[in-house]
PDB file of C-alpha atoms and ligand atoms in Angstrom:
ATOM      1  CA  MET A   1      -4.140  -1.628 -19.184  1.00 90.00           C
ATOM      2  CA  PRO A   2      -1.188  -3.926 -19.908  1.00 94.00           C
ATOM      3  CA  GLY A   3       0.478  -5.137 -16.713  1.00 97.00           C
ATOM      4  CA  VAL A   4      -2.421  -4.077 -14.489  1.00 97.00           C
ATOM      5  CA  SER A   5      -4.868  -6.612 -13.019  1.00 98.00           C
ATOM      6  CA  LEU A   6      -7.845  -5.996 -10.776  1.00 98.00           C
ATOM      7  CA  TRP A   7      -9.755  -8.587  -8.782  1.00 98.00           C
ATOM      8  CA  ARG A   8     -13.003  -7.124  -7.524  1.00 98.00           C
ATOM      9  CA  ALA A   9     -14.190  -8.509  -4.152  1.00 98.00           C
ATOM     10  CA  ARG A  10     -11.312 -10.982  -3.948  1.00 98.00           C
ATOM     11  CA  TYR A  11     -12.017 -10.995  -0.191  1.00 98.00           C
ATOM     12  CA  SER A  12     -15.565 -11.597   1.047  1.00 98.00           C
ATOM     13  CA  PRO A  13     -16.868  -9.336   3.842  1.00 98.00           C
ATOM     14  CA  GLN A  14     -16.054 -12.082   6.351  1.00 98.00           C
ATOM     15  CA  GLU A  15     -12.540 -12.506   4.958  1.00 98.00           C
ATOM     16  CA  GLN A  16     -12.063  -8.735   5.054  1.00 98.00           C
ATOM     17  CA  ARG A  17     -12.866  -8.746   8.782  1.00 98.00           C
ATOM     18  CA  GLY A  18     -10.454 -11.630   9.344  1.00 98.00           C
ATOM     19  CA  LEU A  19      -7.702  -9.825   7.456  1.00 98.00           C
ATOM     20  CA  LEU A  20      -8.430  -6.585   9.303  1.00 98.00           C
ATOM     21  CA  ASP A  21      -8.178  -8.406  12.650  1.00 98.00           C
ATOM     22  CA  ALA A  22      -4.747  -9.770  11.674  1.00 98.00           C
ATOM     23  CA  VAL A  23      -3.660  -6.298  10.536  1.00 98.00           C
ATOM     24  CA  LEU A  24      -4.840  -4.570  13.713  1.00 98.00           C
ATOM     25  CA  ALA A  25      -3.203  -7.237  15.904  1.00 98.00           C
ATOM     26  CA  ASN A  26       0.083  -6.380  14.175  1.00 98.00           C
ATOM     27  CA  ILE A  27      -0.568  -2.649  14.434  1.00 98.00           C
ATOM     28  CA  ALA A  28      -0.722  -3.058  18.230  1.00 98.00           C
ATOM     29  CA  HIS A  29       3.007  -3.883  17.970  1.00 98.00           C
ATOM     30  CA  ALA A  30       3.879  -1.471  15.161  1.00 98.00           C
ATOM     31  CA  PRO A  31       1.574   1.530  15.558  1.00 98.00           C
ATOM     32  CA  PHE A  32       0.641   3.870  12.723  1.00 98.00           C
ATOM     33  CA  TYR A  33       2.834   6.948  12.620  1.00 98.00           C
ATOM     34  CA  ARG A  34       2.856   9.942  10.323  1.00 98.00           C
ATOM     35  CA  PRO A  35       5.854  10.078   7.956  1.00 98.00           C
ATOM     36  CA  VAL A  36       7.186  13.370   6.615  1.00 98.00           C
ATOM     37  CA  MET A  37       8.381  14.309   3.135  1.00 97.00           C
ATOM     38  CA  PRO A  38      12.088  14.294   2.411  1.00 96.00           C
ATOM     39  CA  GLY A  39      13.616  17.763   2.456  1.00 95.00           C
ATOM     40  CA  ASN A  40      10.711  19.963   3.537  1.00 95.00           C
ATOM     41  CA  ALA A  41       9.500  17.625   6.322  1.00 96.00           C
ATOM     42  CA  LYS A  42       5.870  18.214   5.370  1.00 97.00           C
ATOM     43  CA  PRO A  43       3.708  15.575   7.111  1.00 98.00           C
ATOM     44  CA  PHE A  44       1.957  12.961   4.965  1.00 98.00           C
ATOM     45  CA  SER A  45      -1.842  12.998   5.039  1.00 98.00           C
ATOM     46  CA  VAL A  46      -1.737   9.195   5.407  1.00 98.00           C
ATOM     47  CA  GLU A  47      -0.449   7.373   8.463  1.00 98.00           C
ATOM     48  CA  GLU A  48       1.737   4.337   7.888  1.00 98.00           C
ATOM     49  CA  SER A  49       3.246   1.183   9.324  1.00 98.00           C
ATOM     50  CA  ASN A  50       4.849  -1.908   7.799  1.00 99.00           C
ATOM     51  CA  PHE A  51       4.958  -5.666   8.179  1.00 99.00           C
ATOM     52  CA  GLY A  52       7.702  -8.008   7.062  1.00 98.00           C
ATOM     53  CA  PRO A  53      11.499  -8.022   7.127  1.00 98.00           C
ATOM     54  CA  LEU A  54      11.731  -4.567   5.530  1.00 98.00           C
ATOM     55  CA  GLY A  55       9.578  -1.486   5.954  1.00 98.00           C
ATOM     56  CA  TRP A  56       9.317   1.501   3.633  1.00 98.00           C
ATOM     57  CA  VAL A  57       9.851   4.769   5.490  1.00 98.00           C
ATOM     58  CA  SER A  58      10.110   8.436   4.613  1.00 98.00           C
ATOM     59  CA  ASP A  59      11.711  11.179   6.654  1.00 97.00           C
ATOM     60  CA  GLN A  60      13.654  14.370   6.107  1.00 96.00           C
ATOM     61  CA  ALA A  61      16.667  12.340   4.916  1.00 96.00           C
ATOM     62  CA  GLY A  62      14.734  10.533   2.170  1.00 97.00           C
ATOM     63  CA  TYR A  63      12.826   7.390   1.265  1.00 97.00           C
ATOM     64  CA  ARG A  64      14.297   4.021   2.210  1.00 98.00           C
ATOM     65  CA  TYR A  65      13.650   0.522   3.460  1.00 98.00           C
ATOM     66  CA  GLN A  66      14.648  -0.402   6.988  1.00 98.00           C
ATOM     67  CA  ALA A  67      14.165  -3.368   9.315  1.00 98.00           C
ATOM     68  CA  THR A  68      12.825  -1.379  12.272  1.00 98.00           C
ATOM     69  CA  HIS A  69       9.924   0.954  13.096  1.00 98.00           C
ATOM     70  CA  PRO A  70      11.196   4.560  13.143  1.00 98.00           C
ATOM     71  CA  VAL A  71       9.315   5.433  16.353  1.00 98.00           C
ATOM     72  CA  THR A  72       9.508   2.258  18.471  1.00 98.00           C
ATOM     73  CA  GLY A  73      12.856   1.017  17.120  1.00 98.00           C
ATOM     74  CA  LYS A  74      11.421  -2.526  17.053  1.00 98.00           C
ATOM     75  CA  ALA A  75      11.442  -5.002  14.172  1.00 98.00           C
ATOM     76  CA  TRP A  76       8.289  -4.923  12.033  1.00 98.00           C
ATOM     77  CA  PRO A  77       5.724  -7.692  12.705  1.00 98.00           C
ATOM     78  CA  ALA A  78       5.421 -10.578  10.239  1.00 98.00           C
ATOM     79  CA  ILE A  79       3.291 -10.265   7.109  1.00 98.00           C
ATOM     80  CA  PRO A  80      -0.097 -11.944   7.803  1.00 98.00           C
ATOM     81  CA  GLN A  81      -0.330 -15.441   6.293  1.00 98.00           C
ATOM     82  CA  ALA A  82      -3.437 -14.566   4.273  1.00 98.00           C
ATOM     83  CA  LEU A  83      -1.425 -11.944   2.377  1.00 98.00           C
ATOM     84  CA  LEU A  84       1.482 -14.333   1.762  1.00 98.00           C
ATOM     85  CA  ASP A  85      -1.061 -16.830   0.414  1.00 98.00           C
ATOM     86  CA  LEU A  86      -2.549 -14.182  -1.865  1.00 98.00           C
ATOM     87  CA  TRP A  87       0.910 -13.317  -3.222  1.00 98.00           C
ATOM     88  CA  ASP A  88       1.624 -17.020  -3.758  1.00 98.00           C
ATOM     89  CA  ALA A  89      -1.601 -17.417  -5.667  1.00 98.00           C
ATOM     90  CA  ILE A  90      -1.243 -14.494  -8.081  1.00 98.00           C
ATOM     91  CA  ALA A  91       2.209 -12.867  -8.069  1.00 97.00           C
ATOM     92  CA  ASP A  92       4.455 -15.495  -9.729  1.00 94.00           C
ATOM     93  CA  ALA A  93       7.525 -14.150  -7.907  1.00 97.00           C
ATOM     94  CA  PRO A  94       9.563 -14.953  -4.784  1.00 97.00           C
ATOM     95  CA  PRO A  95       7.862 -13.911  -1.510  1.00 98.00           C
ATOM     96  CA  PRO A  96       7.251 -10.243  -0.673  1.00 98.00           C
ATOM     97  CA  GLN A  97       9.672  -8.587   1.734  1.00 98.00           C
ATOM     98  CA  CYS A  98       7.502  -5.619   2.643  1.00 98.00           C
ATOM     99  CA  CYS A  99       3.869  -4.961   3.376  1.00 99.00           C
ATOM    100  CA  LEU A 100       3.364  -1.212   3.574  1.00 99.00           C
ATOM    101  CA  VAL A 101       0.234  -0.326   5.512  1.00 99.00           C
ATOM    102  CA  ASN A 102      -1.422   2.989   4.656  1.00 98.00           C
ATOM    103  CA  LEU A 103      -4.230   4.409   6.782  1.00 98.00           C
ATOM    104  CA  TYR A 104      -6.394   7.018   5.072  1.00 98.00           C
ATOM    105  CA  ARG A 105      -8.671   8.882   7.422  1.00 98.00           C
ATOM    106  CA  GLU A 106     -11.061  11.474   5.999  1.00 98.00           C
ATOM    107  CA  GLY A 107      -9.195  13.924   3.760  1.00 98.00           C
ATOM    108  CA  ALA A 108      -6.088  11.782   3.284  1.00 98.00           C
ATOM    109  CA  ARG A 109      -4.716  11.256  -0.203  1.00 98.00           C
ATOM    110  CA  MET A 110      -1.569  10.133  -1.962  1.00 98.00           C
ATOM    111  CA  GLY A 111      -0.035  12.097  -4.815  1.00 96.00           C
ATOM    112  CA  LEU A 112       1.001  10.441  -8.068  1.00 97.00           C
ATOM    113  CA  HIS A 113       4.264   8.578  -7.599  1.00 97.00           C
ATOM    114  CA  GLN A 114       6.244   5.577  -8.817  1.00 98.00           C
ATOM    115  CA  ASP A 115       7.243   2.699  -6.541  1.00 98.00           C
ATOM    116  CA  LYS A 116      10.929   2.743  -7.340  1.00 97.00           C
ATOM    117  CA  ASP A 117      12.814   2.325  -4.090  1.00 98.00           C
ATOM    118  CA  GLU A 118      13.044  -1.411  -4.827  1.00 98.00           C
ATOM    119  CA  THR A 119      15.763  -3.077  -6.890  1.00 97.00           C
ATOM    120  CA  ALA A 120      13.591  -6.196  -7.369  1.00 96.00           C
ATOM    121  CA  ARG A 121      11.529  -4.934 -10.278  1.00 95.00           C
ATOM    122  CA  THR A 122      10.603  -8.215 -11.908  1.00 97.00           C
ATOM    123  CA  ALA A 123       8.194  -8.827  -9.016  1.00 98.00           C
ATOM    124  CA  PRO A 124       4.852  -7.017  -9.194  1.00 98.00           C
ATOM    125  CA  VAL A 125       3.286  -4.637  -6.692  1.00 98.00           C
ATOM    126  CA  LEU A 126       0.178  -6.103  -5.107  1.00 98.00           C
ATOM    127  CA  SER A 127      -2.308  -3.976  -3.236  1.00 98.00           C
ATOM    128  CA  VAL A 128      -5.306  -4.869  -1.077  1.00 99.00           C
ATOM    129  CA  SER A 129      -8.005  -2.354  -0.144  1.00 99.00           C
ATOM    130  CA  LEU A 130     -10.012  -2.446   3.092  1.00 99.00           C
ATOM    131  CA  GLY A 131     -12.643   0.020   4.261  1.00 98.00           C
ATOM    132  CA  ASP A 132     -13.825   3.137   2.477  1.00 98.00           C
ATOM    133  CA  ASP A 133     -13.876   3.405  -1.322  1.00 98.00           C
ATOM    134  CA  ALA A 134     -10.904   5.186  -2.857  1.00 98.00           C
ATOM    135  CA  ILE A 135     -10.442   6.981  -6.157  1.00 98.00           C
ATOM    136  CA  PHE A 136      -7.251   5.431  -7.505  1.00 98.00           C
ATOM    137  CA  ARG A 137      -5.416   6.835 -10.494  1.00 98.00           C
ATOM    138  CA  ILE A 138      -2.843   5.019 -12.621  1.00 97.00           C
ATOM    139  CA  GLY A 139      -0.938   6.090 -15.722  1.00 97.00           C
ATOM    140  CA  GLY A 140       2.313   5.341 -17.462  1.00 95.00           C
ATOM    141  CA  GLU A 141       5.967   5.859 -16.673  1.00 95.00           C
ATOM    142  CA  THR A 142       5.825   9.631 -17.004  1.00 94.00           C
ATOM    143  CA  ARG A 143       4.075  11.908 -14.547  1.00 92.00           C
ATOM    144  CA  ARG A 144       2.403  13.957 -17.275  1.00 91.00           C
ATOM    145  CA  GLY A 145       0.947  11.142 -19.356  1.00 91.00           C
ATOM    146  CA  PRO A 146      -2.738  10.165 -19.429  1.00 94.00           C
ATOM    147  CA  THR A 147      -4.117   8.359 -16.394  1.00 96.00           C
ATOM    148  CA  LYS A 148      -7.115   6.162 -15.678  1.00 97.00           C
ATOM    149  CA  ARG A 149      -9.289   6.475 -12.607  1.00 98.00           C
ATOM    150  CA  LEU A 150     -10.908   3.569 -10.867  1.00 97.00           C
ATOM    151  CA  THR A 151     -12.729   3.173  -7.603  1.00 98.00           C
ATOM    152  CA  LEU A 152     -11.091   0.653  -5.289  1.00 98.00           C
ATOM    153  CA  GLN A 153     -13.484  -0.927  -2.815  1.00 98.00           C
ATOM    154  CA  SER A 154     -13.051  -3.011   0.303  1.00 98.00           C
ATOM    155  CA  GLY A 155     -11.873  -6.499  -0.636  1.00 98.00           C
ATOM    156  CA  ASP A 156     -10.502  -5.499  -4.044  1.00 99.00           C
ATOM    157  CA  VAL A 157      -7.000  -6.590  -5.059  1.00 98.00           C
ATOM    158  CA  LEU A 158      -4.938  -4.666  -7.596  1.00 98.00           C
ATOM    159  CA  MET A 159      -1.650  -5.835  -9.070  1.00 98.00           C
ATOM    160  CA  PHE A 160       0.710  -3.954 -11.361  1.00 98.00           C
ATOM    161  CA  GLY A 161       3.913  -5.408 -12.744  1.00 98.00           C
ATOM    162  CA  GLY A 162       5.846  -6.103 -15.911  1.00 97.00           C
ATOM    163  CA  VAL A 163       5.414  -3.141 -18.276  1.00 97.00           C
ATOM    164  CA  ALA A 164       3.354  -1.390 -15.565  1.00 97.00           C
ATOM    165  CA  ARG A 165       5.784  -1.969 -12.690  1.00 98.00           C
ATOM    166  CA  LEU A 166       6.891   1.668 -12.744  1.00 98.00           C
ATOM    167  CA  ALA A 167       3.497   3.157 -13.556  1.00 98.00           C
ATOM    168  CA  TYR A 168       2.656   6.417 -11.819  1.00 98.00           C
ATOM    169  CA  HIS A 169      -0.232   5.932  -9.410  1.00 98.00           C
ATOM    170  CA  GLY A 170      -1.910   7.590  -6.466  1.00 98.00           C
ATOM    171  CA  ILE A 171      -5.078   8.085  -4.469  1.00 98.00           C
ATOM    172  CA  ASP A 172      -7.046  11.238  -5.307  1.00 98.00           C
ATOM    173  CA  ARG A 173      -9.346  10.873  -2.316  1.00 98.00           C
ATOM    174  CA  ILE A 174     -11.375   8.449  -0.312  1.00 98.00           C
ATOM    175  CA  LYS A 175     -15.144   8.479   0.134  1.00 98.00           C
ATOM    176  CA  PRO A 176     -15.617   8.863   3.881  1.00 98.00           C
ATOM    177  CA  GLY A 177     -18.360   6.723   5.345  1.00 98.00           C
ATOM    178  CA  SER A 178     -18.692   4.424   2.321  1.00 98.00           C
ATOM    179  CA  SER A 179     -17.696   1.469   4.530  1.00 98.00           C
ATOM    180  CA  THR A 180     -18.033   0.679   8.224  1.00 98.00           C
ATOM    181  CA  LEU A 181     -15.195  -1.880   8.297  1.00 98.00           C
ATOM    182  CA  ILE A 182     -12.399   0.218   9.806  1.00 98.00           C
ATOM    183  CA  PRO A 183     -12.873   1.282  13.456  1.00 98.00           C
ATOM    184  CA  GLY A 184     -12.828   5.084  13.438  1.00 97.00           C
ATOM    185  CA  GLY A 185     -13.571   5.132   9.707  1.00 98.00           C
ATOM    186  CA  GLY A 186     -11.419   5.416   6.619  1.00 98.00           C
ATOM    187  CA  ARG A 187      -9.421   3.079   4.465  1.00 99.00           C
ATOM    188  CA  ILE A 188      -6.465   0.764   4.951  1.00 99.00           C
ATOM    189  CA  ASN A 189      -4.335  -0.206   1.983  1.00 98.00           C
ATOM    190  CA  LEU A 190      -1.863  -3.068   2.175  1.00 98.00           C
ATOM    191  CA  THR A 191       0.892  -2.956  -0.454  1.00 98.00           C
ATOM    192  CA  LEU A 192       3.069  -6.034  -0.883  1.00 98.00           C
ATOM    193  CA  ARG A 193       6.426  -5.672  -2.600  1.00 98.00           C
ATOM    194  CA  ARG A 194       9.626  -7.502  -3.113  1.00 98.00           C
ATOM    195  CA  VAL A 195      12.451  -5.068  -2.294  1.00 98.00           C
ATOM    196  CA  LYS A 196      15.696  -6.696  -3.399  1.00 97.00           C
ATOM    197  CA  ASP A 197      16.563  -9.828  -5.344  1.00 89.00           C
TER     198      ASP A 197
HETATM  199  C1  LIG B 201       0.541   3.416  -2.483  1.00 55.22           C
HETATM  200  O1  LIG B 201       0.749   3.576  -3.675  1.00 55.22           O
HETATM  201  O2  LIG B 201       1.452   3.376  -1.652  1.00 55.22           O
HETATM  202  C2  LIG B 201      -0.863   3.251  -1.957  1.00 55.22           C
HETATM  203  C3  LIG B 201      -1.894   2.994  -2.984  1.00 55.22           C
HETATM  204  C4  LIG B 201      -3.237   2.788  -2.356  1.00 55.22           C
HETATM  205  O3  LIG B 201      -3.472   3.273  -1.241  1.00 55.22           O
HETATM  206  O4  LIG B 201      -4.100   2.137  -2.969  1.00 55.22           O
HETATM  207 FE1  LIG B 202       2.728   3.327  -4.483  1.00 55.22          FE
END
């Protein structure tokens, strides 16, 4: 698909463990919490945290970026160097300002959506998968258009930008137990984005 790139096994199993260690060290300072949908306050099935100067959050008031964790009130931890290096290597854009961290335990999913809370849309969206396999779906700029499904596995890197920057995408489901990487099971997705120019 134009604007969409996939690097299978960009991280070796050993590199995945190293990246996971860096992620979990940060999570000790910025714990996963469960966001709720704007308006109806329905809890997400994923748990989230963020790294970097800005974090993406959702609550009853809406979606937005903010500099602090909504539960602890503290600044988000820094984006791990390995992820900044990855961005440098493949993104061709100024550094990311947000790393959204999604934790999918068994049964968690993410409905089709566009990443459009950013004004910096010339930069791509870069996503790293760790842990269980996930059925990822991506389409075009309308919710109803055709979509493609692909299985994202631990160590895979997906990037969408340019004509695909506003592509609808989501996670239909994960395959519980397909990986033993994440303590307690499941999948962690790291999404790097530039937020504002
Ligand atoms: C997202 O779109 O925020 C997450 C995508 C993923 O988990 O792969
Ligand atoms: Fe997204």
